[in-house]
CSV table of C-alpha atoms in Angstrom, one decimal:
chain,number,residue,atom,x,y,z
B,1,MET,CA,-53.1,-25.8,37.8
B,2,SER,CA,-54.7,-26.3,33.7
B,3,VAL,CA,-52.4,-27.8,30.9
B,4,PRO,CA,-53.4,-23.8,29.2
B,5,LYS,CA,-52.1,-22.1,32.5
B,6,VAL,CA,-48.8,-24.1,33.1
B,7,ALA,CA,-48.2,-23.6,29.5
B,8,ALA,CA,-48.6,-20.1,29.0
B,9,ARG,CA,-46.6,-19.5,32.0
B,10,ALA,CA,-44.0,-21.6,30.1
B,11,SER,CA,-44.6,-18.9,27.0
B,12,ALA,CA,-44.3,-15.8,29.1
B,13,ALA,CA,-40.8,-17.1,31.3
B,14,ARG,CA,-39.5,-18.0,27.9
B,15,ALA,CA,-40.2,-14.3,26.3
B,16,SER,CA,-39.0,-12.7,29.2
B,17,ALA,CA,-35.7,-14.7,29.3
B,18,ALA,CA,-34.9,-14.2,25.6
B,19,ARG,CA,-35.8,-9.5,26.2
B,20,PRO,CA,-31.9,-8.2,27.2
B,21,SER,CA,-31.7,-6.6,31.2
B,22,ARG,CA,-29.9,-3.1,30.7
B,23,GLU,CA,-26.9,-4.6,31.6
B,24,ASP,CA,-26.8,-6.4,28.0
B,25,LEU,CA,-27.8,-3.6,26.2
B,26,ALA,CA,-25.1,-1.6,27.9
B,27,ALA,CA,-22.8,-4.1,27.1
B,28,ALA,CA,-24.2,-4.6,23.5
B,29,ARG,CA,-22.6,-1.5,22.4
B,30,ASN,CA,-20.1,-1.5,19.8
B,31,ARG,CA,-20.9,-4.9,19.3
B,32,THR,CA,-21.4,-6.4,15.7
B,33,ILE,CA,-23.9,-9.1,14.5
B,34,PRO,CA,-23.2,-11.9,11.5
B,35,ASP,CA,-24.8,-10.6,8.2
B,36,VAL,CA,-27.8,-13.4,6.8
B,37,LEU,CA,-27.2,-14.0,3.6
B,38,PRO,CA,-27.6,-17.8,0.9
B,39,GLY,CA,-25.1,-20.1,1.2
B,40,ALA,CA,-22.5,-20.9,-1.8
B,41,GLY,CA,-25.1,-20.8,-4.8
B,42,GLU,CA,-28.5,-20.1,-3.5
B,43,PRO,CA,-30.2,-17.1,-5.1
B,44,LEU,CA,-30.5,-13.9,-3.3
B,45,ARG,CA,-33.5,-11.4,-4.8
B,46,VAL,CA,-33.7,-8.6,-2.1
B,47,LEU,CA,-30.4,-7.6,-0.1
B,48,PHE,CA,-32.4,-5.1,3.0
B,49,CYS,CA,-29.6,-2.8,4.9
B,50,GLY,CA,-30.1,-1.6,8.1
B,51,ILE,CA,-28.4,2.1,8.8
B,52,ASN,CA,-27.0,-0.3,12.1
B,53,PRO,CA,-27.7,-2.3,14.5
B,54,SER,CA,-29.3,-1.5,18.1
B,55,LEU,CA,-28.0,-2.7,21.3
B,56,TYR,CA,-31.4,-5.1,21.2
B,57,SER,CA,-30.1,-6.2,18.0
B,58,ALA,CA,-26.4,-6.8,19.2
B,59,ALA,CA,-27.7,-8.1,22.8
B,60,THR,CA,-30.0,-10.9,21.2
B,61,GLY,CA,-27.7,-11.0,17.8
B,62,TRP,CA,-31.2,-10.8,15.7
B,63,HIS,CA,-31.5,-8.1,13.0
B,64,PHE,CA,-34.8,-5.9,13.5
B,65,ALA,CA,-35.5,-7.5,17.2
B,66,ARG,CA,-35.8,-4.5,18.9
B,67,PRO,CA,-40.2,-4.4,19.9
B,68,GLY,CA,-41.5,-2.1,18.0
B,69,ASN,CA,-39.6,-2.4,15.1
B,70,ARG,CA,-42.2,-2.7,11.8
B,71,PHE,CA,-39.7,-4.7,9.1
B,72,TRP,CA,-40.9,-8.3,9.8
B,73,SER,CA,-44.6,-7.9,10.1
B,74,ALA,CA,-44.2,-5.5,6.8
B,75,LEU,CA,-42.1,-7.8,5.1
B,76,HIS,CA,-45.0,-10.6,5.6
B,77,LEU,CA,-47.5,-8.4,4.9
B,78,SER,CA,-46.1,-6.8,1.7
B,79,GLY,CA,-45.9,-11.0,0.7
B,80,PHE,CA,-42.1,-11.8,1.1
B,81,THR,CA,-42.5,-14.2,3.5
B,82,PRO,CA,-45.6,-16.0,4.0
B,83,ARG,CA,-46.3,-15.5,7.3
B,84,ARG,CA,-44.7,-13.3,10.3
B,85,LEU,CA,-41.2,-14.6,11.2
B,86,ALA,CA,-39.8,-13.6,14.6
B,87,PRO,CA,-36.5,-11.8,14.4
B,88,ARG,CA,-35.1,-15.3,15.9
B,89,GLU,CA,-36.5,-16.9,12.8
B,90,GLN,CA,-34.0,-14.6,10.5
B,91,ASP,CA,-31.9,-17.7,9.3
B,92,LEU,CA,-35.0,-18.8,7.5
B,93,LEU,CA,-34.6,-15.3,4.8
B,94,PRO,CA,-32.3,-17.0,2.4
B,95,GLY,CA,-34.9,-19.6,1.4
B,96,PHE,CA,-37.2,-16.7,0.3
B,97,GLY,CA,-34.2,-15.6,-1.6
B,98,LEU,CA,-33.5,-12.8,1.3
B,99,GLY,CA,-31.0,-11.2,3.1
B,100,ILE,CA,-29.9,-8.4,5.4
B,101,THR,CA,-26.5,-6.4,6.1
B,102,ASN,CA,-26.2,-2.8,7.4
B,103,LEU,CA,-24.7,-0.1,6.5
B,104,VAL,CA,-22.7,0.1,9.4
B,105,ALA,CA,-21.5,-2.8,11.7
B,106,ARG,CA,-21.1,-1.6,15.4
B,107,ALA,CA,-24.8,-1.3,17.8
B,108,THR,CA,-25.7,1.9,19.0
B,109,ALA,CA,-28.3,3.4,21.2
B,110,GLN,CA,-29.9,5.4,18.4
B,111,ALA,CA,-28.5,5.7,14.2
B,112,SER,CA,-27.6,9.3,14.8
B,113,GLU,CA,-24.4,8.1,17.0
B,114,LEU,CA,-23.2,7.6,13.8
B,115,GLY,CA,-20.8,9.8,11.6
B,116,SER,CA,-20.7,11.0,8.3
B,117,ALA,CA,-17.6,8.8,7.7
B,118,GLU,CA,-18.5,5.3,8.9
B,119,LEU,CA,-21.7,6.0,6.8
B,120,LYS,CA,-20.0,6.7,4.3
B,121,ALA,CA,-17.8,3.6,4.1
B,122,GLY,CA,-20.4,1.6,4.7
B,123,ARG,CA,-21.1,1.9,1.0
B,124,GLU,CA,-17.9,0.0,0.3
B,125,HIS,CA,-19.0,-3.3,2.3
B,126,LEU,CA,-22.4,-2.9,0.0
B,127,ALA,CA,-20.1,-2.7,-2.8
B,128,ALA,CA,-18.3,-6.0,-1.7
B,129,LEU,CA,-21.2,-7.5,-1.1
B,130,ALA,CA,-23.2,-6.4,-3.8
B,131,ASP,CA,-20.6,-8.0,-6.0
B,132,ARG,CA,-19.9,-10.9,-4.4
B,133,TYR,CA,-23.9,-11.9,-3.9
B,134,ARG,CA,-25.1,-10.8,-6.9
B,135,PRO,CA,-28.6,-9.6,-5.5
B,136,ARG,CA,-31.5,-8.5,-7.7
B,137,ILE,CA,-31.9,-5.6,-5.2
B,138,LEU,CA,-30.1,-3.9,-2.5
B,139,ALA,CA,-32.9,-1.8,-0.5
B,140,ILE,CA,-31.8,0.0,2.1
B,141,ALA,CA,-34.1,1.0,5.1
B,142,GLY,CA,-33.1,4.7,5.4
B,143,VAL,CA,-33.3,7.8,3.3
B,144,THR,CA,-31.7,10.0,5.2
B,145,ALA,CA,-28.7,7.8,5.9
B,146,TYR,CA,-29.1,6.6,2.7
B,147,ARG,CA,-28.6,9.9,1.5
B,148,THR,CA,-25.3,10.4,3.4
B,149,ALA,CA,-23.8,7.2,2.4
B,150,PHE,CA,-24.3,7.7,-1.5
B,151,GLY,CA,-24.1,11.7,-1.5
B,152,GLN,CA,-27.7,12.3,-2.6
B,153,PRO,CA,-28.8,14.7,-0.9
B,154,ARG,CA,-32.0,14.8,-2.6
B,155,ALA,CA,-32.7,11.7,-2.7
B,156,SER,CA,-36.3,9.8,-1.8
B,157,THR,CA,-38.0,6.6,-1.3
B,158,GLY,CA,-37.7,4.0,-4.6
B,159,PRO,CA,-35.5,3.0,-6.5
B,160,GLN,CA,-32.5,5.3,-7.1
B,161,PRO,CA,-30.7,6.2,-10.6
B,162,ASP,CA,-27.6,5.2,-10.2
B,163,SER,CA,-26.6,1.1,-9.6
B,164,LEU,CA,-24.5,-0.5,-7.5
B,165,GLY,CA,-22.7,-2.1,-10.2
B,166,PRO,CA,-24.4,-4.5,-11.1
B,167,VAL,CA,-27.4,-4.5,-8.3
B,168,GLN,CA,-30.2,-2.3,-8.6
B,169,VAL,CA,-30.6,0.1,-5.2
B,170,TRP,CA,-34.1,0.7,-3.9
B,171,VAL,CA,-34.6,3.2,-0.4
B,172,VAL,CA,-37.1,2.1,1.8
B,173,PRO,CA,-38.1,3.8,4.7
B,174,ASN,CA,-36.4,2.4,8.3
B,175,PRO,CA,-38.7,0.8,10.0
B,176,SER,CA,-37.8,0.9,13.4
B,177,GLY,CA,-40.1,2.0,16.0
B,178,LEU,CA,-38.4,5.2,17.1
B,179,ASN,CA,-39.2,6.4,13.2
B,180,ALA,CA,-43.0,7.9,14.0
B,181,HIS,CA,-43.3,8.8,10.5
B,182,THR,CA,-43.8,4.9,9.0
B,183,SER,CA,-46.4,3.1,10.2
B,184,VAL,CA,-46.9,-1.0,9.0
B,185,PRO,CA,-49.5,-0.2,6.3
B,186,LEU,CA,-47.0,2.4,4.7
B,187,LEU,CA,-43.5,0.1,5.2
B,188,ALA,CA,-45.3,-2.8,3.6
B,189,GLN,CA,-46.9,-0.1,0.2
B,190,GLU,CA,-43.2,0.4,0.1
B,191,LEU,CA,-41.7,-3.2,-0.1
B,192,ARG,CA,-45.1,-4.6,-1.3
B,193,LYS,CA,-44.1,-2.0,-4.8
B,194,LEU,CA,-40.4,-3.2,-4.7
B,195,ARG,CA,-41.8,-6.8,-4.7
B,196,GLU,CA,-43.6,-6.1,-7.2
B,197,SER,CA,-40.7,-4.7,-9.9
B,198,LEU,CA,-39.0,-8.0,-9.6
B,199,ASP,CA,-42.1,-9.5,-10.9
B,200,ARG,CA,-41.6,-8.2,-13.6
């Protein structure tokens, strides 16, 4: 067998091994995963906030890990990273001044399984992170979840009029593959606006 074929088979085997089984996904329900945050004294330009981990993310330990999620592609196309990072490379983000957290820590199959009380409690979690890490912008991925958590029923994407302590809040579209309304180019466009605001 040729060397390229051996390498291709080895790569496919690694990808298959990293893909959670149905049993893995079932066992990941309600599991939590660590935030991606900078070390002490390191700058944090943007703290991205998902709604909550998917079962796929909880099974792998990687944020925005589900196949079809648009976050990593849009992050690169918007200019935040020099190349498209894989979810397993999430620990490189602090080197770019970026971090990831979630509004609600527990994993579910769909965000619709979360109650309004959980989303509202998530605001306090974000307030504590904002106070401790002082990101320049807190970017919440999902306008519907933001409206519930922050009590802003008419909010739309973009910068929000109310800050979270000293931190400016933005809302960007939900990058989940289940969100059919948001393409990679559209999400990248929204993230680019956010990035350009940092440079002004």
